[in-house]
GROMACS .gro file of C-alpha atoms in nm:
model
  214
    1MET     CA    1   0.005   0.003  -0.025
    2LEU     CA    2   0.117   0.371  -0.073
    3GLN     CA    3   0.225   0.558   0.252
    4PHE     CA    4   0.110   0.899   0.134
    5GLU     CA    5   0.183   1.162   0.402
    6LEU     CA    6   0.252   1.514   0.420
    7THR     CA    7   0.355   1.681   0.703
    8SER     CA    8   0.299   2.062   0.611
    9ASP     CA    9   0.111   2.237   0.354
   10PHE     CA   10   0.428   2.434   0.250
   11ILE     CA   11   0.598   2.062   0.103
   12ILE     CA   12   0.283   2.056  -0.136
   13ASN     CA   13   0.423   2.124  -0.492
   14GLU     CA   14   0.703   1.939  -0.551
   15THR     CA   15   0.600   1.589  -0.354
   16LEU     CA   16   0.230   1.639  -0.533
   17LYS     CA   17   0.309   1.702  -0.881
   18PRO     CA   18   0.391   1.391  -0.969
   19HIS     CA   19   0.048   1.249  -0.905
   20VAL     CA   20  -0.125   1.469  -1.086
   21ARG     CA   21  -0.174   1.248  -1.406
   22GLU     CA   22  -0.280   0.920  -1.167
   23ASP     CA   23  -0.658   0.830  -1.217
   24PHE     CA   24  -0.802   0.827  -0.865
   25ARG     CA   25  -1.176   0.693  -0.978
   26VAL     CA   26  -1.348   0.428  -0.827
   27ALA     CA   27  -1.639   0.446  -1.059
   28TYR     CA   28  -1.666   0.505  -1.452
   29PRO     CA   29  -1.775   0.778  -1.662
   30GLY     CA   30  -2.151   0.663  -1.784
   31LYS     CA   31  -2.180   0.381  -1.579
   32PRO     CA   32  -2.399   0.335  -1.254
   33LEU     CA   33  -2.252   0.176  -0.964
   34ARG     CA   34  -2.498  -0.102  -1.003
   35TYR     CA   35  -2.808  -0.260  -1.108
   36ASP     CA   36  -3.073  -0.318  -0.839
   37GLU     CA   37  -3.273  -0.642  -0.926
   38ASP     CA   38  -3.539  -0.600  -0.683
   39SER     CA   39  -3.626  -0.220  -0.799
   40ASP     CA   40  -3.527  -0.274  -1.181
   41SER     CA   41  -3.335   0.012  -1.148
   42THR     CA   42  -2.966   0.152  -1.196
   43ILE     CA   43  -2.810   0.270  -0.901
   44TYR     CA   44  -2.610   0.614  -0.915
   45PRO     CA   45  -2.461   0.821  -0.620
   46LYS     CA   46  -2.675   1.068  -0.459
   47ILE     CA   47  -2.462   1.392  -0.436
   48VAL     CA   48  -2.491   1.720  -0.426
   49ALA     CA   49  -2.154   1.920  -0.515
   50THR     CA   50  -2.140   2.307  -0.405
   51GLY     CA   51  -1.879   2.565  -0.589
   52SER     CA   52  -1.754   2.689  -0.245
   53GLY     CA   53  -1.710   2.479   0.055
   54ASN     CA   54  -1.903   2.764   0.335
   55THR     CA   55  -2.233   2.689   0.085
   56VAL     CA   56  -2.277   2.344   0.218
   57GLN     CA   57  -2.404   2.553   0.510
   58GLU     CA   58  -2.663   2.749   0.355
   59PRO     CA   59  -3.003   2.647   0.451
   60ALA     CA   60  -3.118   2.567   0.119
   61ALA     CA   61  -2.854   2.351   0.111
   62VAL     CA   62  -2.917   2.193   0.432
   63SER     CA   63  -3.267   2.153   0.303
   64ILE     CA   64  -3.187   1.940   0.008
   65LEU     CA   65  -2.943   1.717   0.204
   66LEU     CA   66  -3.215   1.654   0.474
   67GLY     CA   67  -3.484   1.566   0.176
   68MET     CA   68  -3.206   1.354   0.026
   69THR     CA   69  -3.149   1.169   0.392
   70GLY     CA   70  -3.478   1.091   0.451
   71THR     CA   71  -3.412   1.213   0.784
   72ASP     CA   72  -3.461   1.566   0.988
   73LYS     CA   73  -3.102   1.427   1.194
   74PRO     CA   74  -2.893   1.261   0.984
   75ASN     CA   75  -2.580   1.082   1.108
   76VAL     CA   76  -2.281   1.332   0.969
   77VAL     CA   77  -1.968   1.238   0.891
   78TYR     CA   78  -1.705   1.474   0.836
   79ILE     CA   79  -1.420   1.427   0.642
   80GLY     CA   80  -1.170   1.697   0.636
   81THR     CA   81  -0.871   1.555   0.459
   82PRO     CA   82  -0.817   1.817   0.217
   83PHE     CA   83  -0.761   2.056   0.452
   84PHE     CA   84  -0.512   1.858   0.665
   85ASP     CA   85  -0.806   1.800   0.927
   86ARG     CA   86  -0.766   2.114   1.097
   87ASP     CA   87  -0.989   2.199   1.365
   88ASP     CA   88  -1.104   2.562   1.241
   89LYS     CA   89  -1.215   2.380   0.929
   90TYR     CA   90  -1.377   2.139   1.111
   91ASN     CA   91  -1.584   2.355   1.329
   92THR     CA   92  -1.732   2.580   1.029
   93GLY     CA   93  -1.745   2.289   0.805
   94THR     CA   94  -2.006   2.129   1.072
   95LYS     CA   95  -2.208   2.418   1.241
   96ALA     CA   96  -2.492   2.403   1.064
   97PHE     CA   97  -2.567   2.010   1.142
   98ARG     CA   98  -2.441   2.090   1.552
   99ASP     CA   99  -2.703   2.327   1.493
  100LEU     CA  100  -2.948   2.098   1.416
  101GLY     CA  101  -2.922   1.833   1.680
  102CYS     CA  102  -2.698   1.574   1.404
  103GLN     CA  103  -2.475   1.381   1.545
  104ILE     CA  104  -2.144   1.398   1.385
  105GLU     CA  105  -1.821   1.176   1.318
  106ARG     CA  106  -1.545   1.359   1.270
  107LEU     CA  107  -1.311   1.097   1.036
  108MET     CA  108  -0.895   1.213   1.017
  109VAL     CA  109  -0.709   1.026   0.822
  110ALA     CA  110  -0.487   1.376   0.666
  111LYS     CA  111  -0.147   1.170   0.895
  112ASN     CA  112  -0.099   0.788   0.970
  113ALA     CA  113  -0.115   0.869   1.336
  114THR     CA  114  -0.504   1.027   1.324
  115ALA     CA  115  -0.632   0.800   1.116
  116PRO     CA  116  -0.857   0.501   1.208
  117SER     CA  117  -0.829   0.140   1.172
  118PHE     CA  118  -0.969   0.023   0.862
  119PRO     CA  119  -1.263  -0.153   1.035
  120GLU     CA  120  -1.337   0.144   1.253
  121MET     CA  121  -1.369   0.339   0.926
  122ARG     CA  122  -1.591   0.107   0.762
  123ARG     CA  123  -1.799   0.142   1.034
  124ILE     CA  124  -1.836   0.505   1.065
  125ILE     CA  125  -1.842   0.560   0.639
  126VAL     CA  126  -2.052   0.292   0.543
  127GLU     CA  127  -2.250   0.194   0.874
  128TRP     CA  128  -2.291   0.454   1.057
  129ALA     CA  129  -2.327   0.749   0.783
  130ASP     CA  130  -2.631   0.902   0.649
  131LEU     CA  131  -2.464   1.187   0.498
  132ILE     CA  132  -2.056   1.246   0.434
  133VAL     CA  133  -1.974   1.568   0.404
  134VAL     CA  134  -1.605   1.632   0.277
  135SER     CA  135  -1.412   1.953   0.344
  136GLY     CA  136  -1.284   2.210   0.077
  137GLY     CA  137  -0.884   2.269   0.018
  138ASN     CA  138  -0.601   2.026  -0.136
  139SER     CA  139  -0.770   1.842  -0.361
  140LEU     CA  140  -0.511   1.600  -0.496
  141PHE     CA  141  -0.362   1.580  -0.137
  142ALA     CA  142  -0.696   1.422  -0.044
  143MET     CA  143  -0.725   1.180  -0.268
  144LEU     CA  144  -0.375   1.018  -0.216
  145ARG     CA  145  -0.452   0.977   0.140
  146TRP     CA  146  -0.817   0.829   0.025
  147ARG     CA  147  -0.623   0.600  -0.216
  148THR     CA  148  -0.322   0.527   0.123
  149THR     CA  149  -0.597   0.442   0.375
  150GLY     CA  150  -0.876   0.252   0.185
  151LEU     CA  151  -1.149   0.516   0.249
  152ASP     CA  152  -1.219   0.571  -0.118
  153GLN     CA  153  -1.389   0.204  -0.137
  154LEU     CA  154  -1.533   0.295   0.174
  155ILE     CA  155  -1.699   0.574  -0.008
  156LYS     CA  156  -1.822   0.402  -0.300
  157GLU     CA  157  -1.912   0.113  -0.055
  158ALA     CA  158  -2.131   0.401   0.133
  159ALA     CA  159  -2.269   0.514  -0.159
  160LEU     CA  160  -2.376   0.181  -0.263
  161LYS     CA  161  -2.599   0.211   0.018
  162GLY     CA  162  -2.747   0.523  -0.051
  163THR     CA  163  -2.560   0.733   0.161
  164VAL     CA  164  -2.534   1.120   0.075
  165LEU     CA  165  -2.205   1.273  -0.039
  166CYS     CA  166  -2.132   1.632  -0.052
  167GLY     CA  167  -1.905   1.903  -0.068
  168GLY     CA  168  -1.792   2.216  -0.167
  169SER     CA  169  -1.438   2.342  -0.333
  170ALA     CA  170  -1.238   2.032  -0.348
  171GLY     CA  171  -1.531   1.851  -0.159
  172CYS     CA  172  -1.718   1.970  -0.461
  173GLY     CA  173  -1.449   1.797  -0.701
  174CYS     CA  174  -1.429   1.478  -0.604
  175TRP     CA  175  -1.701   1.370  -0.686
  176PHE     CA  176  -1.644   1.427  -1.096
  177ASP     CA  177  -1.466   1.252  -1.323
  178SER     CA  178  -1.170   1.507  -1.330
  179MET     CA  179  -1.160   1.857  -1.234
  180GLN     CA  180  -0.958   2.185  -1.255
  181THR     CA  181  -0.741   2.228  -0.941
  182ASP     CA  182  -0.514   2.462  -0.742
  183SER     CA  183  -0.364   2.183  -0.546
  184LEU     CA  184  -0.012   2.272  -0.642
  185LYS     CA  185  -0.084   2.643  -0.636
  186PRO     CA  186  -0.037   2.865  -0.817
  187GLU     CA  187   0.098   2.655  -1.100
  188ALA     CA  188  -0.191   2.417  -1.118
  189CYS     CA  189  -0.390   2.736  -1.226
  190LYS     CA  190  -0.204   2.877  -1.480
  191LEU     CA  191  -0.113   2.532  -1.623
  192SER     CA  192  -0.516   2.375  -1.608
  193GLU     CA  193  -0.414   2.093  -1.444
  194LYS     CA  194  -0.695   1.828  -1.407
  195VAL     CA  195  -0.673   1.553  -1.192
  196LEU     CA  196  -0.878   1.218  -1.256
  197ALA     CA  197  -1.120   1.198  -0.974
  198GLU     CA  198  -1.396   0.976  -0.740
  199LEU     CA  199  -1.756   0.894  -0.795
  200SER     CA  200  -1.873   1.081  -1.120
  201PRO     CA  201  -2.135   0.891  -1.296
  202GLU     CA  202  -2.072   1.091  -1.623
  203GLN     CA  203  -1.756   1.192  -1.795
  204THR     CA  204  -1.737   1.533  -1.637
  205LEU     CA  205  -1.529   1.774  -1.591
  206CYS     CA  206  -1.551   2.025  -1.211
  207SER     CA  207  -1.406   2.378  -1.223
  208ASN     CA  208  -1.559   2.430  -0.888
  209GLN     CA  209  -1.475   2.781  -0.737
  210LEU     CA  210  -1.867   2.912  -0.871
  211HIS     CA  211  -2.107   2.928  -0.614
  212GLY     CA  212  -2.401   2.742  -0.653
  213PHE     CA  213  -2.509   2.366  -0.695
  214TYR     CA  214  -2.450   2.107  -0.901
   0.00000   0.00000   0.00000
Protein backbone atom coordinates (compact mmCIF):
# COMPACT_ATOMS: atom_id res chain seq x y z
CA MET A 1 0.00 0.00 0.00
CA LEU A 2 1.23 3.50 -0.81
CA GLN A 3 2.12 5.27 2.44
CA PHE A 4 1.61 8.84 1.34
CA GLU A 5 1.60 11.58 3.96
CA LEU A 6 2.52 15.26 4.02
CA THR A 7 3.83 16.96 7.14
CA SER A 8 2.73 20.45 6.14
CA ASP A 9 1.26 22.58 3.39
CA PHE A 10 4.67 24.03 2.57
CA ILE A 11 6.01 20.98 0.71
CA ILE A 12 2.94 20.41 -1.43
CA ASN A 13 4.22 21.42 -4.85
CA GLU A 14 7.12 19.05 -5.47
CA THR A 15 5.57 16.21 -3.48
CA LEU A 16 2.22 16.21 -5.25
CA LYS A 17 3.28 17.15 -8.78
CA PRO A 18 4.21 13.57 -9.85
CA HIS A 19 0.66 12.41 -8.98
CA VAL A 20 -1.34 14.93 -11.03
CA ARG A 21 -2.00 12.53 -13.91
CA GLU A 22 -2.90 9.53 -11.76
CA ASP A 23 -6.37 8.02 -12.00
CA PHE A 24 -8.19 8.02 -8.66
CA ARG A 25 -11.59 7.00 -9.99
CA VAL A 26 -13.46 4.21 -8.23
CA ALA A 27 -16.42 4.43 -10.63
CA TYR A 28 -16.30 5.09 -14.34
CA PRO A 29 -17.98 7.53 -16.76
CA GLY A 30 -21.41 6.57 -18.04
CA LYS A 31 -21.76 3.52 -15.80
CA PRO A 32 -24.00 3.20 -12.72
CA LEU A 33 -22.62 1.99 -9.42
CA ARG A 34 -24.75 -1.14 -9.78
CA TYR A 35 -28.05 -2.53 -11.08
CA ASP A 36 -30.69 -3.30 -8.46
CA GLU A 37 -32.76 -6.30 -9.53
CA ASP A 38 -35.35 -5.80 -6.78
CA SER A 39 -36.33 -2.34 -8.01
CA ASP A 40 -35.35 -2.95 -11.65
CA SER A 41 -33.28 0.23 -11.62
CA THR A 42 -29.71 1.41 -11.90
CA ILE A 43 -28.07 2.91 -8.82
CA TYR A 44 -26.18 6.19 -9.10
CA PRO A 45 -24.53 8.08 -6.24
CA LYS A 46 -26.51 10.76 -4.41
CA ILE A 47 -24.31 13.85 -4.58
CA VAL A 48 -24.74 17.51 -3.68
CA ALA A 49 -21.72 19.50 -4.91
CA THR A 50 -21.24 23.23 -4.36
CA GLY A 51 -18.63 25.62 -5.70
CA SER A 52 -17.65 26.93 -2.28
CA GLY A 53 -17.19 24.80 0.80
CA ASN A 54 -19.20 27.28 2.87
CA THR A 55 -22.23 26.89 0.59
CA VAL A 56 -22.91 23.44 2.09
CA GLN A 57 -23.86 25.30 5.29
CA GLU A 58 -26.45 27.50 3.58
CA PRO A 59 -30.10 26.80 4.53
CA ALA A 60 -31.06 25.88 0.94
CA ALA A 61 -28.24 23.31 0.72
CA VAL A 62 -28.99 21.89 4.17
CA SER A 63 -32.66 21.52 3.23
CA ILE A 64 -31.74 19.59 0.09
CA LEU A 65 -29.38 17.34 2.02
CA LEU A 66 -31.95 16.56 4.71
CA GLY A 67 -34.48 15.68 2.04
CA MET A 68 -32.03 13.36 0.32
CA THR A 69 -31.15 11.55 3.55
CA GLY A 70 -34.80 11.21 4.51
CA THR A 71 -34.26 12.30 8.10
CA ASP A 72 -34.27 15.61 9.99
CA LYS A 73 -31.17 14.64 11.96
CA PRO A 74 -28.88 12.53 9.78
CA ASN A 75 -25.73 10.91 11.08
CA VAL A 76 -23.03 13.13 9.59
CA VAL A 77 -19.44 12.15 8.86
CA TYR A 78 -17.09 15.06 8.28
CA ILE A 79 -13.94 14.35 6.26
CA GLY A 80 -11.47 17.23 6.45
CA THR A 81 -8.57 15.60 4.61
CA PRO A 82 -8.28 18.35 1.95
CA PHE A 83 -7.67 20.91 4.73
CA PHE A 84 -5.25 18.60 6.57
CA ASP A 85 -7.88 17.99 9.29
CA ARG A 86 -7.70 21.54 10.64
CA ASP A 87 -9.85 22.14 13.73
CA ASP A 88 -11.14 25.53 12.56
CA LYS A 89 -12.39 24.06 9.29
CA TYR A 90 -14.13 21.25 11.16
CA ASN A 91 -15.89 23.78 13.38
CA THR A 92 -17.14 25.92 10.49
CA GLY A 93 -17.84 22.93 8.24
CA THR A 94 -20.20 21.24 10.68
CA LYS A 95 -21.90 24.20 12.36
CA ALA A 96 -25.20 23.95 10.47
CA PHE A 97 -25.52 20.26 11.33
CA ARG A 98 -24.54 20.77 14.97
CA ASP A 99 -27.20 23.47 15.21
CA LEU A 100 -29.76 20.90 14.03
CA GLY A 101 -28.69 18.48 16.74
CA CYS A 102 -27.16 15.96 14.33
CA GLN A 103 -24.66 13.40 15.57
CA ILE A 104 -21.30 14.01 13.90
CA GLU A 105 -18.26 11.77 13.48
CA ARG A 106 -15.02 13.42 12.46
CA LEU A 107 -12.89 11.15 10.29
CA MET A 108 -9.25 12.27 10.39
CA VAL A 109 -7.01 10.52 7.87
CA ALA A 110 -4.63 13.33 6.85
CA LYS A 111 -1.94 11.78 9.03
CA ASN A 112 -1.22 8.13 9.77
CA ALA A 113 -1.20 8.87 13.50
CA THR A 114 -4.85 9.99 13.50
CA ALA A 115 -6.29 7.59 10.92
CA PRO A 116 -8.61 4.96 12.42
CA SER A 117 -8.22 1.29 11.60
CA PHE A 118 -9.88 0.10 8.41
CA PRO A 119 -12.65 -1.76 10.30
CA GLU A 120 -13.38 1.36 12.33
CA MET A 121 -13.48 3.52 9.20
CA ARG A 122 -15.87 1.03 7.63
CA ARG A 123 -18.13 1.16 10.68
CA ILE A 124 -18.27 4.96 10.51
CA ILE A 125 -18.53 5.42 6.74
CA VAL A 126 -20.54 2.41 5.59
CA GLU A 127 -22.58 1.28 8.59
CA TRP A 128 -23.25 4.56 10.45
CA ALA A 129 -23.26 7.55 8.10
CA ASP A 130 -26.36 8.99 6.45
CA LEU A 131 -24.42 11.95 5.05
CA ILE A 132 -20.73 12.37 4.22
CA VAL A 133 -19.41 15.94 4.08
CA VAL A 134 -16.00 16.64 2.52
CA SER A 135 -14.22 19.92 3.19
CA GLY A 136 -12.56 22.25 0.74
CA GLY A 137 -8.79 22.41 0.47
CA ASN A 138 -6.26 20.36 -1.47
CA SER A 139 -8.01 17.87 -3.76
CA LEU A 140 -4.97 15.92 -4.87
CA PHE A 141 -3.64 15.44 -1.34
CA ALA A 142 -7.05 14.20 -0.19
CA MET A 143 -7.38 11.61 -2.94
CA LEU A 144 -3.88 10.32 -2.33
CA ARG A 145 -4.65 9.88 1.36
CA TRP A 146 -8.01 8.24 0.63
CA ARG A 147 -6.35 5.75 -1.67
CA THR A 148 -3.57 5.13 0.88
CA THR A 149 -6.01 4.35 3.67
CA GLY A 150 -8.66 2.59 1.56
CA LEU A 151 -11.19 5.30 2.36
CA ASP A 152 -11.98 5.76 -1.35
CA GLN A 153 -13.41 2.25 -1.57
CA LEU A 154 -15.39 2.72 1.64
CA ILE A 155 -16.97 5.90 0.27
CA LYS A 156 -17.97 3.95 -2.82
CA GLU A 157 -19.46 1.21 -0.63
CA ALA A 158 -21.43 3.84 1.29
CA ALA A 159 -22.68 5.35 -1.97
CA LEU A 160 -23.95 1.91 -3.01
CA LYS A 161 -26.10 1.89 0.15
CA GLY A 162 -27.56 5.29 -0.71
CA THR A 163 -25.50 7.42 1.65
CA VAL A 164 -25.56 11.06 0.52
CA LEU A 165 -22.22 12.59 -0.48
CA CYS A 166 -21.58 16.31 -0.44
CA GLY A 167 -18.97 19.03 -0.29
CA GLY A 168 -17.75 22.26 -1.78
CA SER A 169 -14.56 23.32 -3.57
CA ALA A 170 -12.26 20.28 -3.15
CA GLY A 171 -15.25 18.53 -1.60
CA CYS A 172 -17.12 19.24 -4.81
CA GLY A 173 -14.46 18.27 -7.34
CA CYS A 174 -13.68 14.91 -5.75
CA TRP A 175 -17.01 13.50 -7.01
CA PHE A 176 -16.41 14.43 -10.65
CA ASP A 177 -14.68 12.49 -13.40
CA SER A 178 -11.97 15.15 -13.50
CA MET A 179 -11.39 18.61 -12.10
CA GLN A 180 -9.39 21.74 -12.60
CA THR A 181 -7.40 22.08 -9.42
CA ASP A 182 -5.08 24.49 -7.65
CA SER A 183 -3.55 21.66 -5.62
CA LEU A 184 -0.09 22.68 -6.81
CA LYS A 185 -0.58 26.36 -5.92
CA PRO A 186 -0.29 28.43 -7.97
CA GLU A 187 1.06 26.52 -10.97
CA ALA A 188 -1.98 24.29 -11.40
CA CYS A 189 -4.36 27.14 -12.14
CA LYS A 190 -1.96 28.63 -14.66
CA LEU A 191 -1.41 25.30 -16.38
CA SER A 192 -5.02 24.13 -16.12
CA GLU A 193 -3.95 20.85 -14.53
CA LYS A 194 -6.66 18.22 -14.16
CA VAL A 195 -6.88 15.21 -11.90
CA LEU A 196 -9.14 12.20 -12.39
CA ALA A 197 -11.43 12.05 -9.42
CA GLU A 198 -13.73 9.65 -7.61
CA LEU A 199 -17.39 8.88 -8.26
CA SER A 200 -18.77 10.69 -11.30
CA PRO A 201 -21.56 8.74 -13.04
CA GLU A 202 -20.88 10.59 -16.28
CA GLN A 203 -17.80 12.02 -17.93
CA THR A 204 -17.58 15.48 -16.42
CA LEU A 205 -15.07 18.22 -15.68
CA CYS A 206 -15.42 20.27 -12.52
CA SER A 207 -14.21 23.86 -12.32
CA ASN A 208 -15.39 24.41 -8.80
CA GLN A 209 -15.10 28.03 -7.71
CA LEU A 210 -18.59 29.02 -8.84
CA HIS A 211 -21.14 29.61 -6.10
CA GLY A 212 -24.05 27.29 -6.71
CA PHE A 213 -25.29 23.72 -6.75
CA TYR A 214 -24.33 20.98 -9.23
